[in-house]
Coordinates of C-alpha atoms and ligand atoms in Angstrom, one line a residue:
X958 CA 4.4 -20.3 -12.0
X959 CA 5.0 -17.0 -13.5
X960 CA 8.5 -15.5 -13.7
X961 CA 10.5 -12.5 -14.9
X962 CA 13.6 -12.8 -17.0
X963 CA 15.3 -9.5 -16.8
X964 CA 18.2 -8.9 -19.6
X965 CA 20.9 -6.7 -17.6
X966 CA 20.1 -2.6 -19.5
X967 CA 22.3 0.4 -19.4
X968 CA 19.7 2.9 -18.4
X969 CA 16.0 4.5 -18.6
X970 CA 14.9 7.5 -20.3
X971 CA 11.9 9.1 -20.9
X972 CA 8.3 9.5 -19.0
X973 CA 6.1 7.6 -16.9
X974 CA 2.3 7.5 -15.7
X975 CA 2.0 4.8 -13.3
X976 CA -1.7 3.4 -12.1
X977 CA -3.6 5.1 -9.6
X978 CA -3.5 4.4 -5.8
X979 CA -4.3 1.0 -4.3
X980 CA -5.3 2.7 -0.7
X981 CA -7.7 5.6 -2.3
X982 CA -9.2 2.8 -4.8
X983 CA -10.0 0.4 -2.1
X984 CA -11.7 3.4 0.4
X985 CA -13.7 5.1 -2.6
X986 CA -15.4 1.9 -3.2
X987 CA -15.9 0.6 0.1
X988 CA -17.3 4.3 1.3
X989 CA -19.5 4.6 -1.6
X990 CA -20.8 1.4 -0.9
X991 CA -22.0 2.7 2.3
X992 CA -22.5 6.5 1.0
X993 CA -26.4 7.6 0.1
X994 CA -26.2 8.6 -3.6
X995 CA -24.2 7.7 -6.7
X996 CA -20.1 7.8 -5.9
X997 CA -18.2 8.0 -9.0
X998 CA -14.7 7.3 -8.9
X999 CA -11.6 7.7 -11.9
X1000 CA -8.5 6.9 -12.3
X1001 CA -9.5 3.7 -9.9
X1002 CA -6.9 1.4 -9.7
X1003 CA -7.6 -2.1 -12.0
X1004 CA -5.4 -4.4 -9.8
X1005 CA -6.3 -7.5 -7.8
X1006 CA -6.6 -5.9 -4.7
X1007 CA -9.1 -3.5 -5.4
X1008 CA -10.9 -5.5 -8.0
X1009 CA -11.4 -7.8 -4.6
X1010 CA -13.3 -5.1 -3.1
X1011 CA -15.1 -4.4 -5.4
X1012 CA -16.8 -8.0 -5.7
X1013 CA -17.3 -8.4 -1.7
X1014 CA -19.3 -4.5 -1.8
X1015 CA -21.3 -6.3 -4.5
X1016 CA -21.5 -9.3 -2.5
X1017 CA -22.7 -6.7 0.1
X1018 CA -25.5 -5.6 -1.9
X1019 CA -24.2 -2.6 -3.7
X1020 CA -24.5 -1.8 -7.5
X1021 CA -21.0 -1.0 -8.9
X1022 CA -20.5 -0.4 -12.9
X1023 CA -17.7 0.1 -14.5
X1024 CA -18.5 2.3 -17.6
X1025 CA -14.6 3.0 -18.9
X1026 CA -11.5 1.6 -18.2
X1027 CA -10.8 3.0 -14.8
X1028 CA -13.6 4.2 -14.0
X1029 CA -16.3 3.3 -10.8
X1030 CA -19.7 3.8 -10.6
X1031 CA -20.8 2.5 -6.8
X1032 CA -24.7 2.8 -6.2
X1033 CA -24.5 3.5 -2.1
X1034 CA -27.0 1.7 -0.1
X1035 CA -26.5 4.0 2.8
X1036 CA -24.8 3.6 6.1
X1037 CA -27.3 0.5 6.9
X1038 CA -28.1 -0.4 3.6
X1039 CA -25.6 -3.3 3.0
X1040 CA -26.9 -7.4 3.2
X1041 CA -25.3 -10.0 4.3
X1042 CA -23.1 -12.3 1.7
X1043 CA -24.1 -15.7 0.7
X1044 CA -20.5 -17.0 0.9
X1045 CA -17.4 -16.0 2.8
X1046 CA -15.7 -12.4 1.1
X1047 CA -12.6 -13.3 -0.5
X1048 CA -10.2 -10.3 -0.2
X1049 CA -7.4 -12.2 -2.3
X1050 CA -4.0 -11.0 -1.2
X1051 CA -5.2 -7.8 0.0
X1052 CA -4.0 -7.0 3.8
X1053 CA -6.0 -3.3 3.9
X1054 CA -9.2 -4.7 2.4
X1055 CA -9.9 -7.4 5.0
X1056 CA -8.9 -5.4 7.9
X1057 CA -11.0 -2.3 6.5
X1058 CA -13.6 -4.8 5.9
X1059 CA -13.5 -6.0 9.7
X1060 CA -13.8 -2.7 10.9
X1061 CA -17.0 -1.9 8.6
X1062 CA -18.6 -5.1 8.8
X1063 CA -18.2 -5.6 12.7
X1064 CA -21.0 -2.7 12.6
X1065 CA -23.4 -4.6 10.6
X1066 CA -26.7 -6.6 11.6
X1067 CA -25.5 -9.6 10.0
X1068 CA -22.7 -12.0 10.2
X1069 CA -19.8 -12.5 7.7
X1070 CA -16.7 -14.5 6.9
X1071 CA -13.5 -13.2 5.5
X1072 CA -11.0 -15.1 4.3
X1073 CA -7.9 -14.7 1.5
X1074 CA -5.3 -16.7 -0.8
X1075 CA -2.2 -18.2 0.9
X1076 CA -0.4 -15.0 2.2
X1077 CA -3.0 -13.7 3.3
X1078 CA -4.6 -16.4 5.6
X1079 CA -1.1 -15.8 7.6
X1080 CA -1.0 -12.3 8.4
X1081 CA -1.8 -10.9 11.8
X1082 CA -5.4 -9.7 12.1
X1083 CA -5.5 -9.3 15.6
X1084 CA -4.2 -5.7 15.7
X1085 CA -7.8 -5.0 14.1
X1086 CA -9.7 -7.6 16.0
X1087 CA -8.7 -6.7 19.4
X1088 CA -10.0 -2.2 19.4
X1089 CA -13.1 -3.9 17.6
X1090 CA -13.9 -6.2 20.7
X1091 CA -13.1 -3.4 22.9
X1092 CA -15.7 -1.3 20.9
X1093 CA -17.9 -4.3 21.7
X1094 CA -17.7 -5.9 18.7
X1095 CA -18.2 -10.0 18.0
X1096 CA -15.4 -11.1 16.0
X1097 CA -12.9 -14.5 16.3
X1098 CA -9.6 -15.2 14.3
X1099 CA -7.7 -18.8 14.3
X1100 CA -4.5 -18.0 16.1
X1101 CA -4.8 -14.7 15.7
X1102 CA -5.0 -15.1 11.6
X1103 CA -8.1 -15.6 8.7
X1104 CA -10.4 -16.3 8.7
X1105 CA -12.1 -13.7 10.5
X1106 CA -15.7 -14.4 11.9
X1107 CA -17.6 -11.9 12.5
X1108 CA -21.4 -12.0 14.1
X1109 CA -23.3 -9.1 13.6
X1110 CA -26.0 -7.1 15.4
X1111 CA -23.4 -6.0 18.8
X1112 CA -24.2 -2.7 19.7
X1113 CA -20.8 -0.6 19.6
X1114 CA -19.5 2.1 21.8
X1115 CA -16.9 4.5 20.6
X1116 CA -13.4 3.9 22.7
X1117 CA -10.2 6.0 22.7
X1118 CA -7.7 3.8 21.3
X1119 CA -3.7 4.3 21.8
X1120 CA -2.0 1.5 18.7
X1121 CA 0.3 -0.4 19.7
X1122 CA 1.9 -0.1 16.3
X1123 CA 1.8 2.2 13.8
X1124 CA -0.9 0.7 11.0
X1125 CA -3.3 3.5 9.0
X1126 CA -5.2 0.3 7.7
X1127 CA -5.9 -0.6 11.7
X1128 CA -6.4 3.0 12.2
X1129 CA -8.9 3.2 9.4
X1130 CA -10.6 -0.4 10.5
X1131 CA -11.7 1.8 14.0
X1132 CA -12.7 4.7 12.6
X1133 CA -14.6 3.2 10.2
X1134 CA -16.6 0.7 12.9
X1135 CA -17.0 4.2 14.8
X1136 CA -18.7 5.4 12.0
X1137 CA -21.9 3.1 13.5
X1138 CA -20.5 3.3 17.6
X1139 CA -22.2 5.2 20.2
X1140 CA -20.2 8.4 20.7
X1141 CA -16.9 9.6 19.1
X1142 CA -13.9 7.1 18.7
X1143 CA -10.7 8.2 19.2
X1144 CA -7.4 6.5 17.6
X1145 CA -4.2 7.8 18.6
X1146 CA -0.8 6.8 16.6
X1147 CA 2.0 5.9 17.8
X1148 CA 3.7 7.5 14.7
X1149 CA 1.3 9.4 11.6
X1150 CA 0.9 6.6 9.5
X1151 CA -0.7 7.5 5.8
X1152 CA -4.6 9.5 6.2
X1153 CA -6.4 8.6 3.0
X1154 CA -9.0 7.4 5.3
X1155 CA -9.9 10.8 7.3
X1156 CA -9.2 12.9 4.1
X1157 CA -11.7 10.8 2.5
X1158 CA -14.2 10.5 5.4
X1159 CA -14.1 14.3 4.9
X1160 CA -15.0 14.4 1.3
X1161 CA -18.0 12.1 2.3
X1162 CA -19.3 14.7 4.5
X1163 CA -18.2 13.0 7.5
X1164 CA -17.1 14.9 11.1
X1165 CA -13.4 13.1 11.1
X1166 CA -10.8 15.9 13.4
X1167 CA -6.8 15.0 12.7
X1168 CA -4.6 16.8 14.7
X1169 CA -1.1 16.0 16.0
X1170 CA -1.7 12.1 15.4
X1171 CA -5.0 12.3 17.3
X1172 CA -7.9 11.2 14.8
X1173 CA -11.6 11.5 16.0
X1174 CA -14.7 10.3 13.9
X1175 CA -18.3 11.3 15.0
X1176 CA -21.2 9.1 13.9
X1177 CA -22.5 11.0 11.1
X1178 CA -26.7 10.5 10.1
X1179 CA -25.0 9.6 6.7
X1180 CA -22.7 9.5 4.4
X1181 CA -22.5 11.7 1.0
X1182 CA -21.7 10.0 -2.3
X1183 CA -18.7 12.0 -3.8
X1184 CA -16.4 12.1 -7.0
X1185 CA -13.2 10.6 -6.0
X1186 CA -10.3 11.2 -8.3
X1187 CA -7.6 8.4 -7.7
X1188 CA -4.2 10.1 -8.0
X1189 CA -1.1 7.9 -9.1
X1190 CA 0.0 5.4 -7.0
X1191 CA 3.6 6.8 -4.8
X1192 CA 4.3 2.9 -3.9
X1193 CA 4.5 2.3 -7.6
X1194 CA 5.9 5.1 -8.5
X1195 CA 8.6 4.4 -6.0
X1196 CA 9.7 1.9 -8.2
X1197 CA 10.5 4.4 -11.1
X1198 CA 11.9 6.9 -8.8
X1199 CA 14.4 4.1 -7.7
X1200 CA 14.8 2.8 -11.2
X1201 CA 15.7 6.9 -12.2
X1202 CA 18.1 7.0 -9.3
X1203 CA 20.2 4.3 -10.2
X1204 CA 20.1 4.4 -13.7
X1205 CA 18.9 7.2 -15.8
X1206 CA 21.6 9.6 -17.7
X1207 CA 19.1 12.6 -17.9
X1208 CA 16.2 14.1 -15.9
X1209 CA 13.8 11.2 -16.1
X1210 CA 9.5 12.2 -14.7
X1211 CA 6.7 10.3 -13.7
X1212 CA 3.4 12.5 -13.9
X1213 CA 0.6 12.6 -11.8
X1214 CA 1.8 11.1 -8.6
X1215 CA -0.3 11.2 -4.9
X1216 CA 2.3 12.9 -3.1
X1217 CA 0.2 12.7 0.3
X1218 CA 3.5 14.1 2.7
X1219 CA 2.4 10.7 4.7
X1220 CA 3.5 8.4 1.7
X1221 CA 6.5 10.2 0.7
X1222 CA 9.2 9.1 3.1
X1223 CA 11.4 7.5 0.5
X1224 CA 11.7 11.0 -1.0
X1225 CA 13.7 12.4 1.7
X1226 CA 15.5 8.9 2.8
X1227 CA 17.2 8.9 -0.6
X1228 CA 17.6 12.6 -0.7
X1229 CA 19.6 12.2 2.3
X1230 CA 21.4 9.8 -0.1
X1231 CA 22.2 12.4 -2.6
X1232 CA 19.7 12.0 -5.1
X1233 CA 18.3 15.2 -7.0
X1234 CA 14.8 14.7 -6.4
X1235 CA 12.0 17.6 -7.4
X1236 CA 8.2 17.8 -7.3
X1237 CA 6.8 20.0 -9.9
X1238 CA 3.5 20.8 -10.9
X1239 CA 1.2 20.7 -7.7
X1240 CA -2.3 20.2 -7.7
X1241 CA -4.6 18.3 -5.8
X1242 CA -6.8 15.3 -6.9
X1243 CA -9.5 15.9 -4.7
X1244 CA -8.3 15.7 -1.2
X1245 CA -5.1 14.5 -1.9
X1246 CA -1.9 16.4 -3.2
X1247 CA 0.0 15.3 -6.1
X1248 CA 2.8 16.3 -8.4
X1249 CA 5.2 15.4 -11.4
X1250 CA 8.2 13.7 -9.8
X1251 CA 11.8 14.6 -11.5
X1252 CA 14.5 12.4 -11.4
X1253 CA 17.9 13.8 -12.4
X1254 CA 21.8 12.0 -12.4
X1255 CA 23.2 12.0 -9.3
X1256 CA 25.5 9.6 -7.2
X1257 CA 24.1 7.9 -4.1
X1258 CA 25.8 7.5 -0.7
X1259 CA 25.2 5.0 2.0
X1260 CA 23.1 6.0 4.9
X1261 CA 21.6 5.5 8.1
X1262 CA 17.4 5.5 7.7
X1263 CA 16.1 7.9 10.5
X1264 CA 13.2 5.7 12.0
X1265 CA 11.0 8.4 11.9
X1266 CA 11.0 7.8 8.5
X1267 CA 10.0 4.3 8.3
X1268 CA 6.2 4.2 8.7
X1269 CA 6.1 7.1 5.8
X1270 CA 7.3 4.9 3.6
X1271 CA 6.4 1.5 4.9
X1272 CA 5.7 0.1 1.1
X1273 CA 8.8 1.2 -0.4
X1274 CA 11.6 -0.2 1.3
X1275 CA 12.0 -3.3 -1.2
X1276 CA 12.3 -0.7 -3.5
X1277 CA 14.7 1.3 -1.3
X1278 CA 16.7 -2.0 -0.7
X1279 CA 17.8 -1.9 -4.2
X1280 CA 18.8 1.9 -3.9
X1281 CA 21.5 1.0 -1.1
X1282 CA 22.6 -2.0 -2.7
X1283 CA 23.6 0.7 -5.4
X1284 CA 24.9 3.8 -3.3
X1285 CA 28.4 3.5 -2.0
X1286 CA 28.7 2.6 1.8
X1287 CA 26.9 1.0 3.8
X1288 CA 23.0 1.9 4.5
X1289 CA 21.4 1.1 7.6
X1290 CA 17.6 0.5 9.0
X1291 CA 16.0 0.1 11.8
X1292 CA 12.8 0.1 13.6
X1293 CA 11.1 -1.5 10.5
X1294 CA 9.9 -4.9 12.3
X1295 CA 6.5 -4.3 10.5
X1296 CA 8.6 -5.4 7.2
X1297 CA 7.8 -8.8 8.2
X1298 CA 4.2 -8.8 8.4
X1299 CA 3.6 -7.7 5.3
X1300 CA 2.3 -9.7 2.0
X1301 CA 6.2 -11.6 2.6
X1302 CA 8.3 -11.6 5.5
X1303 CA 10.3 -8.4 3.4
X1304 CA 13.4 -8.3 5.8
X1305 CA 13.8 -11.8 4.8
X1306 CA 13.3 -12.1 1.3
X1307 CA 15.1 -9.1 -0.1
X1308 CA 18.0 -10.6 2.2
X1309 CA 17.7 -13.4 0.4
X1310 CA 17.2 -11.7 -2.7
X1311 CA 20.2 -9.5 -2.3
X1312 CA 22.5 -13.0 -1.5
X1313 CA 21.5 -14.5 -4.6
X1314 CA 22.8 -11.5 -6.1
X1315 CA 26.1 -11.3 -4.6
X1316 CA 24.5 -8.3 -2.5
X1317 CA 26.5 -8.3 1.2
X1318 CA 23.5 -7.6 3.9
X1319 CA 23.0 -8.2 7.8
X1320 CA 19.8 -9.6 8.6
X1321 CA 18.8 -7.7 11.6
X1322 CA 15.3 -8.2 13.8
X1323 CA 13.6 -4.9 13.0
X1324 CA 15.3 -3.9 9.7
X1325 CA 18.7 -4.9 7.4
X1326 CA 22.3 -3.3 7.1
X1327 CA 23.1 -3.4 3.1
X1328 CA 26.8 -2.8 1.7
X1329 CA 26.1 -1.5 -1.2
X1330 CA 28.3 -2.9 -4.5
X1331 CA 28.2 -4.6 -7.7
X1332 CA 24.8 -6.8 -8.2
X1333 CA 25.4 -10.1 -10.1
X1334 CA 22.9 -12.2 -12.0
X1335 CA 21.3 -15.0 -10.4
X1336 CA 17.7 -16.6 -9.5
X1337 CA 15.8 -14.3 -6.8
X1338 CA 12.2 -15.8 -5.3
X1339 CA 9.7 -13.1 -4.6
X1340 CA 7.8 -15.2 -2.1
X1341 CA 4.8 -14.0 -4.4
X1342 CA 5.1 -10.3 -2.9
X1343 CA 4.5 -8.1 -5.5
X1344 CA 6.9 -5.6 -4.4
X1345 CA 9.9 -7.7 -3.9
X1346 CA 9.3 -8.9 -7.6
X1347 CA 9.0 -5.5 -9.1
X1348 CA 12.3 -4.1 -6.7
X1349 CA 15.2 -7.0 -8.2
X1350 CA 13.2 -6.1 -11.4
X1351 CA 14.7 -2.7 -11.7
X1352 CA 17.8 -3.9 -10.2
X1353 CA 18.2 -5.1 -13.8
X1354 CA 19.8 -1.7 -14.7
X1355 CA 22.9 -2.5 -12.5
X1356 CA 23.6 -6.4 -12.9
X1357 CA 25.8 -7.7 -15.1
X1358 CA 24.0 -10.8 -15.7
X1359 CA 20.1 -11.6 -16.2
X1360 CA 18.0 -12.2 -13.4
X1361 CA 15.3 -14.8 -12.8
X1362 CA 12.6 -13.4 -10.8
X1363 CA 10.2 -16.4 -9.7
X1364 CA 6.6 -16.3 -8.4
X1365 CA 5.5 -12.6 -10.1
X1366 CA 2.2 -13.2 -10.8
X1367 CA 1.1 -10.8 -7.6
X1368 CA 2.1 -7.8 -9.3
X1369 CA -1.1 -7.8 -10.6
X1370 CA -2.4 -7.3 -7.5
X1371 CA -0.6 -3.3 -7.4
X1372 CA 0.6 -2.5 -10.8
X1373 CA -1.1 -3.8 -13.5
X1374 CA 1.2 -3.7 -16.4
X1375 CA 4.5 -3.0 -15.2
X1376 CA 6.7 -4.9 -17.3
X1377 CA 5.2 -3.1 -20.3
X1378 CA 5.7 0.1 -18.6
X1379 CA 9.0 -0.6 -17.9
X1380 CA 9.9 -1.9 -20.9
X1381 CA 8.6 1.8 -22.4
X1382 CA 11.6 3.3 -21.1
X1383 CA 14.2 1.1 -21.8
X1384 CA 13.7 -1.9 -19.1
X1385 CA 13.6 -5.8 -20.6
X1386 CA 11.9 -7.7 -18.3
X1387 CA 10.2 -10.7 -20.2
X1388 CA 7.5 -12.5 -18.7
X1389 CA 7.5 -16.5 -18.8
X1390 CA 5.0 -18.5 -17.7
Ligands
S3P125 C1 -2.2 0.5 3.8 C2 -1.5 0.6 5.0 C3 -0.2 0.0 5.2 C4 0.4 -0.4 3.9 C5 -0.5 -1.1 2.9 C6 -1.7 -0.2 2.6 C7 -3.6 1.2 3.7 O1 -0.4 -1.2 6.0 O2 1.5 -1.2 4.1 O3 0.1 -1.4 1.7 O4 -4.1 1.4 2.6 O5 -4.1 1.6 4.8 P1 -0.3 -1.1 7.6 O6 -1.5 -0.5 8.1 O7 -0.3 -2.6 8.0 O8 1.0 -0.5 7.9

């Protein structure tokens, strides 16, 4: 089993470019797959995840080449172009690709069988399942998890569909079986959960209206292959933003990150902690915004987490975790029961995490109450979540004795690389094996 030993540092300094986004990577190859034309895509994210989708669209029937290092060629076979795949499509650890899989293979003439490693196979896949069948779709899960059986050639209707709770990678599983239904399909959200989806539906020529948390998709004849520019990841760069707030000494950037105002809630949570946070530099990478993100000094204060918050910045709260274990006071959230479905039970293990490091927390059942002081050394288990590995990882420039990270071999699966990345600007975290 691979673990991190991380050698307690003063601070950070310098620059970072992190990877590019795991969401737009995954949806620029599965739409070119089903695009007419040649989609080229750069900056594409080289992590587990997508690297899964990439082999089930090739599974699928599509051509995809990869002529540099980060960058996608994918040959569409149209909208009803794709074959059926000899074996079941192994999406890894990848939550968004199997549910945006069962949304764009519940549409297809053939059957198919998705399935995943160990974390995977128990996460809830109903929440996609259950608008598919209502769109007419034919489509089983065992107790409600992988693997997912899907028998093609049902007829779908679009349907108006009100989530339950607040998922963009449910959202994006209706639109995208409405993309084949008869009629429009509506989703409505319950909160605006991230639109990488519809910005990129758009960019594919597709009729996709977003208004107000309303989304509506029209059918299109086809789909347009595109150039897709991945910006930098804001879930990974969350981790450097964190890592700046709690221990750099002097304004400390990370360059080219999405800043998509639906991933960017932990901006203004720790913000409302006191941290001096600027965007500089706007531009847009194709549909999506992005901008350097400057970290200077500042001290951080306890808070409470405005749940409005919370779906805007779903992926970062292990890193966030960390933040209020460092502020002064006590930080509170709420509303973040979705935490626990995730590639770990999050709640739980950064509770846990946090006890091993002498970090007083309240377990509560939709989110955690953190006192923030000093952090200890001690042995943390990441419950293979990438992100829970990567957060006590940075918390390596407060503790005042190392810290054993086990089971970090899923970072991979985001960020590629991050333990030589973080070790460019001043972090030691040593991988052992
Ligand atoms: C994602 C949506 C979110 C997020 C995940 C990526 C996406 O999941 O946690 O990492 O790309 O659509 P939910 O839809 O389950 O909130």
């Amino acid at each position: 089993m691979v673990s991190y030993r991380v050698t307690p540092v003063e601070h950070i300094a310098g620059e970072v470019t992190v990877p590019g986004d795991k969401s737009v990577s995954h949806r620029a190859v599965m739409f070119g797959a089903i695009a007419s034309g040649t989609t080229r895509i750069d900056g594409f994210l080289e992590g587990e995840d997508c690297l899964a989708t990439m082999r089930a669209v090739r599974e699928l029937g599509a051509r995809v080449d990869r002529p540099a290092p980060r960058e996608v060629v994918v040959q569409g076979v149209g909208l009803r172009g794709l074959k059926a795949a000899a074996s079941p499509l192994d999406m890894g650890n990848a939550g968004t690709a199997m549910r945006l899989f069962m949304g764009l293979l519940a549409a297809q003439s053939f059957d198919s069988v998705l399935v995943g490693d160990e974390s995977l196979m128990r996460r809830p896949m109903e929440r996609a399942a259950k608008p598919l069948r209502e769109m007419g779709a034919r489509i089983e899960t065992l107790d409600g998890k992988p693997p997912v059986r899907i028998s093609g050639g049902a007829p779908l209707h679009g349907i108006r569909y009100a989530m339950p709770v607040a998922s963009a990678q449910v959202k994006s599983a209706v639109l995208l079986a409405g993309l084949y239904a008869e009629g429009e399909t509506t989703v409505v959200e319950p909160a605006v959960t991230r639109d990488h989806t519809e910005r990129m539906l758009q960019s594919f020529g597709c009729d996709v209206r977003a208004r107000d948390g309303v989304v509506t998709v029209r059918p299109p004849a086809q789909l347009r292959a595109a150039s897709i520019s991945v910006p930098g990841d804001f879930s990974s760069a969350a981790f450097f933003i964190v890592a700046a707030c709690i221990g750099a000494r002097e304004p400390f950037t990370i360059r080219g990150v999405g800043v998509n105002p639906t991933r960017t809630g932990l901006l203004e949570m720790l913000a409302l902690m006191g941290a001096d946070l600027r965007l500089l530099n706007h531009r847009t990478c194709g549909a999506e915004p992005v901008a350097d993100i400057e970290i200077r000094p500042a001290r951080l204060r306890g808070v409470r987490v405005p749940e409005r918050l919370v779906p805007l910045a779903i992926d970062e709260f292990p890193a966030f975790f960390i933040a209020a274990a460092c502020a002064e006071g006590e930080t509170l959230v709420t509303g973040a029961a979705e935490l626990r479905v995730k590639e770990s039970d999050r709640i739980a293990a950064m509770a846990r995490g946090l006890d091993a490091v002498g970090v007083r927390n309240e377990v509560l059942p939709d989110g955690l109450r953190i006192e923030g002081g000093p952090i200890g050394g001690g042995v943390i288990d990441s419950r293979g979540d990438h992100r829970i590995a990567m957060a006590f990882a940075i918390a390596g420039l407060r503790a005042t004795a190392p810290l054993e990270i086990l089971d970090v071999a899923n970072v991979s699966t985001s960020f590629p690389g991050f333990a030589q990345l973080a070790g460019s600007v001043g972090l030691r975290i040593e991988e052992c094996a």
